[in-house]
Amino acid sequence: MNLFSDIRAAVLDALAAMQAEGALPAGLDMSNVAVEPPRDAAHGDMATNAAMVLAKPAGQQPRAIAEALAAKLSADPRIVTAEVAGPGFLNLRLTPDAWRGVVAAALGQGRDFGRSDMGRGVKVNVEFVSANPTGPMHVGHTRGAVFGDALAALLDFAGHEVTREYYINDAGAQVDVLARSAYERYREANGLSPEIREGLYPGDYLIPVGEALKAKYGASLLDRPEADWLADVREFATQRMMEMIRQDLALLGVRMDVFSSERAITASGRVEEAIETLRGMGLIYEGTLEPPKGKLPEDWEEREQTLFRSTAHGDDVDRPVKKSDGSWTYFAPDIAYHWDKVKRGYDQLIDILGADHGGYVKRLKAVVSALSDGRVPLEVKLIQLVKLYKNGEPFKMSKRAGTFVTLRDVVEQAGPDVTRFVMLTRKNDAALDFDFDKVLEQSKDNPVFYVQYAHARVCSVIRKAAEAGIAADDATLAGADLAHLAHDAELSLARKIAEWPRLVEISARGHEPHRVAFYLYELASDLHGLWNRGNEDTSLRFVQEGNAPVSQAKIALARAAGVVISAGLGILGVTPAEEMR
RNA sequence: GGCCCCGUAGCUCAGGGGAUAGAGCGACCGCCUCCUAAGCGGUAGGUCUCAGGUUCGAAUCCUGACGGGGCCGCCA
């Protein structure tokens, strides 16, 4: 149930009736007609811009259209008043029963209240994290992981068929480096001193990998040429790294549906296949690139390479798929991988990438456009930098300096709830300040506690009611006589609850899970506000001792808010606490 | 030089073309005999970086400046 879209439908019906009567011309575009909560509550419960949007195409005065529309709408039993205001707004006031209906719907549907069928039949692939399997996840990865997971949950809630996918970069030079680094730790495990040369990964996390290699191979790999052991050690170490990454993701509460391997794609010849397909479209050629303007790379020289004509699909320059030595660039397997996703039948692809991949977006879009014949849209959500602060001072992560902050560091200290909420209370395209002390503080400055506290208060009310001998289970509440909700402070909370289904659709459409976090904060604020009004006006307390029917109506309202908080936190992956200690 | 992101209250940030631009923190003044005060109410605080444009209407869309960050062919 979405009261805003219900009322919008009523507005459209009224406009259609006006057209049938000749009061409005036929063939008007109604797509911009909106029914929204007004910025200022004094204007009413809902406002529509219909008259202003239609005035010009209809060739009529906006206020005249609004007057006629108001006359039609006032026949609707849910609408108390329809007043023309300002340049042609139509402000609507709804009956208390309309708002009580929202409370009833939320109780009836529980955490499913607000689910939308907006994405029905739409298959979406959300690729995120995709951290290289060469070490533990760090703070930067954490933001992408949390964002992707929440976006996937949001799209699911809005009715899409969602696949969460991780692309394992297990085929490039970096996994050879990993293998060499692990091999040194293997030598170390065998009592030799490791040579962690420049360019190898020095992290301690490879020490157990070296020991595990010793357990498996004994001393048999010692003093052998690299060619003898590289492939085996690479395979072994890569698997170990992926296990570690899966554990890190599990700590955060992130679960993937599909892990795709670059190595598998490369080995199966699909890169060649993809490039040949593009060649068949006339999009692959041998040529040289113009040097970039401005600051040149130091070793710039003109080279002939195999290039992808990405400019034919909106890119600024063509992009190399082969290096000058004839081997594939990083881009080539990515072409094959995205083609693979297209062939798996998704209607929409979403890539969650770090902001340092900004220069990569246009070529990826070009590939998907070319290989899907323009049918499958690819949206790339760039996750901007996480700036770390400690004691209010910015500090840089450095593996060498030992200030490398892992996901595990953060989650084990702050907990997954705080980590997730903080990282989701910001748009993906704005940089995020992550202040360790503030996040660890667990104080009122931390919005996640504020929202959880609201939920805990609802649970507390229900417990108190039970102690007072008033039944307050969901089944009883669903049958409560909501006519006892009459105070405007109570109906205001119902109005906020009514916005939830609308907010879900807006957030899902914009791929903006942060909106959920901000809405939950507002909803929590409204609940806390109503709670405290009970201090001055005892008739506003949820539990009215000795009056079960009235208590149950009030608790039903609180429970409806709690159900929405619970559902919203569920999308964000945050636990709805039942009590705070 | 080009491309991407950002610029809104002292600070951190919301604001899917709508009315008098909002919240938190900080400052100031109040509220616990009472469902958890991890809470609530109020006051103060604004040239929405600037200049053009589109529109009945722009913080929002477009163009261009300015400022900050990121990226830019044999790294992935």
Tab-separated table of N, CA and C in Angstrom, chain A residues 171-242:
chain	number	residue	atom	x	y	z
A	171	ALA	N	43.952	-13.464	-12.366
A	171	ALA	CA	44.717	-13.844	-13.550
A	171	ALA	C	45.846	-12.876	-13.900
A	172	GLY	N	45.928	-11.741	-13.260
A	172	GLY	CA	46.913	-10.755	-13.699
A	172	GLY	C	48.267	-10.918	-13.031
A	173	ALA	N	49.112	-9.945	-13.258
A	173	ALA	CA	50.458	-9.984	-12.698
A	173	ALA	C	50.427	-9.949	-11.170
A	174	GLN	N	49.359	-9.360	-10.613
A	174	GLN	CA	49.327	-9.203	-9.157
A	174	GLN	C	49.252	-10.539	-8.439
A	175	VAL	N	48.650	-11.562	-9.069
A	175	VAL	CA	48.609	-12.848	-8.382
A	175	VAL	C	49.936	-13.605	-8.520
A	176	ASP	N	50.727	-13.240	-9.537
A	176	ASP	CA	52.092	-13.782	-9.588
A	176	ASP	C	52.921	-13.190	-8.447
A	177	VAL	N	52.717	-11.907	-8.233
A	177	VAL	CA	53.417	-11.255	-7.115
A	177	VAL	C	52.990	-11.911	-5.799
A	178	LEU	N	51.716	-12.185	-5.690
A	178	LEU	CA	51.215	-12.854	-4.494
A	178	LEU	C	51.923	-14.202	-4.315
A	179	ALA	N	52.035	-14.950	-5.409
A	179	ALA	CA	52.658	-16.272	-5.337
A	179	ALA	C	54.115	-16.158	-4.888
A	180	ARG	N	54.831	-15.185	-5.436
A	180	ARG	CA	56.243	-15.020	-5.057
A	180	ARG	C	56.358	-14.619	-3.590
A	181	SER	N	55.418	-13.750	-3.159
A	181	SER	CA	55.447	-13.321	-1.760
A	181	SER	C	55.174	-14.504	-0.841
A	182	ALA	N	54.192	-15.322	-1.221
A	182	ALA	CA	53.850	-16.490	-0.409
A	182	ALA	C	55.007	-17.485	-0.401
A	183	TYR	N	55.695	-17.566	-1.523
A	183	TYR	CA	56.811	-18.514	-1.611
A	183	TYR	C	57.912	-18.128	-0.614
A	184	GLU	N	58.152	-16.826	-0.456
A	184	GLU	CA	59.161	-16.388	0.516
A	184	GLU	C	58.727	-16.795	1.927
A	185	ARG	N	57.415	-16.663	2.203
A	185	ARG	CA	56.917	-17.078	3.523
A	185	ARG	C	57.018	-18.598	3.692
A	186	TYR	N	56.913	-19.297	2.568
A	186	TYR	CA	57.085	-20.750	2.585
A	186	TYR	C	58.530	-21.102	2.928
A	187	ARG	N	59.456	-20.360	2.340
A	187	ARG	CA	60.865	-20.571	2.674
A	187	ARG	C	61.098	-20.280	4.151
A	188	GLU	N	60.442	-19.199	4.617
A	188	GLU	CA	60.567	-18.824	6.020
A	188	GLU	C	60.075	-19.961	6.920
A	189	ALA	N	58.945	-20.559	6.535
A	189	ALA	CA	58.370	-21.654	7.324
A	189	ALA	C	59.322	-22.841	7.364
A	190	ASN	N	60.176	-22.939	6.340
A	190	ASN	CA	61.149	-24.021	6.301
A	190	ASN	C	62.481	-23.629	6.933
A	191	GLY	N	62.446	-22.540	7.716
A	191	GLY	CA	63.648	-22.183	8.464
A	191	GLY	C	64.626	-21.320	7.703
A	192	LEU	N	64.282	-20.919	6.492
A	192	LEU	CA	65.162	-20.029	5.735
A	192	LEU	C	64.713	-18.593	5.963
A	193	SER	N	65.601	-17.645	5.701
A	193	SER	CA	65.155	-16.266	5.907
A	193	SER	C	64.520	-15.752	4.606
A	194	PRO	N	63.330	-15.176	4.742
A	194	PRO	CA	62.606	-14.743	3.542
A	194	PRO	C	63.236	-13.512	2.924
A	195	GLU	N	63.170	-13.417	1.628
A	195	GLU	CA	63.648	-12.216	0.946
A	195	GLU	C	62.436	-11.481	0.386
A	196	ILE	N	61.924	-10.537	1.205
A	196	ILE	CA	60.767	-9.766	0.746
A	196	ILE	C	61.292	-8.589	-0.054
A	197	ARG	N	61.538	-8.846	-1.312
A	197	ARG	CA	62.106	-7.803	-2.163
A	197	ARG	C	61.087	-6.708	-2.419
A	198	GLU	N	61.603	-5.552	-2.891
A	198	GLU	CA	60.747	-4.436	-3.292
A	198	GLU	C	59.727	-4.935	-4.321
A	199	GLY	N	58.479	-4.583	-4.103
A	199	GLY	CA	57.455	-4.998	-5.062
A	199	GLY	C	56.691	-6.228	-4.635
A	200	LEU	N	57.192	-6.954	-3.634
A	200	LEU	CA	56.436	-8.088	-3.103
A	200	LEU	C	55.518	-7.594	-1.983
A	201	TYR	N	54.560	-8.423	-1.596
A	201	TYR	CA	53.651	-8.048	-0.517
A	201	TYR	C	54.261	-8.452	0.819
A	202	PRO	N	54.534	-7.489	1.684
A	202	PRO	CA	55.246	-7.789	2.928
A	202	PRO	C	54.352	-8.248	4.078
A	203	GLY	N	53.027	-8.200	3.895
A	203	GLY	CA	52.118	-8.362	5.027
A	203	GLY	C	52.258	-9.672	5.787
A	204	ASP	N	52.033	-9.576	7.100
A	204	ASP	CA	52.095	-10.753	7.969
A	204	ASP	C	51.062	-11.810	7.609
A	205	TYR	N	49.993	-11.360	6.952
A	205	TYR	CA	48.909	-12.302	6.666
A	205	TYR	C	49.352	-13.446	5.757
A	206	LEU	N	50.529	-13.306	5.158
A	206	LEU	CA	51.003	-14.383	4.288
A	206	LEU	C	51.816	-15.428	5.057
A	207	ILE	N	52.157	-15.121	6.318
A	207	ILE	CA	52.940	-16.084	7.100
A	207	ILE	C	52.199	-17.412	7.250
A	208	PRO	N	50.914	-17.391	7.653
A	208	PRO	CA	50.193	-18.678	7.728
A	208	PRO	C	50.062	-19.372	6.383
A	209	VAL	N	50.034	-18.585	5.317
A	209	VAL	CA	49.966	-19.211	3.989
A	209	VAL	C	51.258	-19.983	3.730
A	210	GLY	N	52.397	-19.387	4.137
A	210	GLY	CA	53.682	-20.074	3.982
A	210	GLY	C	53.710	-21.363	4.780
A	211	GLU	N	53.162	-21.288	5.994
A	211	GLU	CA	53.141	-22.497	6.823
A	211	GLU	C	52.248	-23.564	6.215
A	212	ALA	N	51.115	-23.114	5.669
A	212	ALA	CA	50.209	-24.079	5.034
A	212	ALA	C	50.858	-24.704	3.810
A	213	LEU	N	51.661	-23.922	3.104
A	213	LEU	CA	52.372	-24.471	1.943
A	213	LEU	C	53.364	-25.532	2.395
A	214	LYS	N	54.025	-25.244	3.522
A	214	LYS	CA	54.979	-26.230	4.051
A	214	LYS	C	54.246	-27.515	4.425
A	215	ALA	N	53.084	-27.356	5.050
A	215	ALA	CA	52.305	-28.536	5.448
A	215	ALA	C	51.927	-29.368	4.239
A	216	LYS	N	51.680	-28.697	3.134
A	216	LYS	CA	51.239	-29.439	1.953
A	216	LYS	C	52.416	-30.003	1.153
A	217	TYR	N	53.467	-29.171	0.996
A	217	TYR	CA	54.547	-29.560	0.088
A	217	TYR	C	55.821	-29.962	0.801
A	218	GLY	N	55.876	-29.844	2.131
A	218	GLY	CA	57.114	-30.134	2.831
A	218	GLY	C	58.228	-29.237	2.328
A	219	ALA	N	59.355	-29.812	2.007
A	219	ALA	CA	60.488	-29.039	1.508
A	219	ALA	C	60.640	-29.189	-0.001
A	220	SER	N	59.646	-29.810	-0.630
A	220	SER	CA	59.842	-30.212	-2.026
A	220	SER	C	59.920	-29.049	-3.003
A	221	LEU	N	59.428	-27.861	-2.591
A	221	LEU	CA	59.463	-26.736	-3.526
A	221	LEU	C	60.716	-25.888	-3.350
A	222	LEU	N	61.521	-26.200	-2.316
A	222	LEU	CA	62.696	-25.377	-2.053
A	222	LEU	C	63.725	-25.583	-3.150
A	223	ASP	N	64.434	-24.500	-3.440
A	223	ASP	CA	65.538	-24.550	-4.400
A	223	ASP	C	65.116	-25.068	-5.764
A	224	ARG	N	63.881	-24.773	-6.126
A	224	ARG	CA	63.437	-25.126	-7.479
A	224	ARG	C	63.233	-23.825	-8.246
A	225	PRO	N	63.383	-23.857	-9.540
A	225	PRO	CA	63.129	-22.639	-10.329
A	225	PRO	C	61.650	-22.244	-10.237
A	226	GLU	N	61.419	-20.956	-10.361
A	226	GLU	CA	60.064	-20.428	-10.206
A	226	GLU	C	59.056	-21.132	-11.103
A	227	ALA	N	59.491	-21.458	-12.300
A	227	ALA	CA	58.574	-22.069	-13.264
A	227	ALA	C	57.983	-23.358	-12.717
A	228	ASP	N	58.727	-24.027	-11.806
A	228	ASP	CA	58.239	-25.303	-11.269
A	228	ASP	C	57.104	-25.126	-10.274
A	229	TRP	N	57.137	-24.008	-9.524
A	229	TRP	CA	56.157	-23.883	-8.440
A	229	TRP	C	55.152	-22.767	-8.598
A	230	LEU	N	55.416	-21.842	-9.538
A	230	LEU	CA	54.614	-20.620	-9.576
A	230	LEU	C	53.106	-20.913	-9.685
A	231	ALA	N	52.726	-21.768	-10.604
A	231	ALA	CA	51.299	-21.988	-10.842
A	231	ALA	C	50.626	-22.598	-9.618
A	232	ASP	N	51.293	-23.587	-9.020
A	232	ASP	CA	50.694	-24.250	-7.857
A	232	ASP	C	50.568	-23.300	-6.672
A	233	VAL	N	51.631	-22.544	-6.409
A	233	VAL	CA	51.611	-21.636	-5.264
A	233	VAL	C	50.590	-20.521	-5.489
A	234	ARG	N	50.504	-20.089	-6.732
A	234	ARG	CA	49.544	-19.021	-7.062
A	234	ARG	C	48.120	-19.492	-6.786
A	235	GLU	N	47.831	-20.680	-7.246
A	235	GLU	CA	46.505	-21.257	-7.047
A	235	GLU	C	46.194	-21.396	-5.556
A	236	PHE	N	47.181	-21.920	-4.841
A	236	PHE	CA	47.018	-22.154	-3.409
A	236	PHE	C	46.800	-20.838	-2.657
A	237	ALA	N	47.664	-19.866	-2.961
A	237	ALA	CA	47.607	-18.592	-2.232
A	237	ALA	C	46.341	-17.822	-2.582
A	238	THR	N	45.962	-17.871	-3.840
A	238	THR	CA	44.758	-17.151	-4.260
A	238	THR	C	43.536	-17.685	-3.531
A	239	GLN	N	43.480	-19.009	-3.424
A	239	GLN	CA	42.336	-19.589	-2.711
A	239	GLN	C	42.332	-19.180	-1.249
A	240	ARG	N	43.526	-19.165	-0.665
A	240	ARG	CA	43.609	-18.731	0.730
A	240	ARG	C	43.142	-17.291	0.896
A	241	MET	N	43.543	-16.441	-0.050
A	241	MET	CA	43.160	-15.025	0.030
A	241	MET	C	41.646	-14.880	-0.122
A	242	MET	N	41.072	-15.665	-1.005
A	242	MET	CA	39.616	-15.565	-1.181
A	242	MET	C	38.885	-16.053	0.061
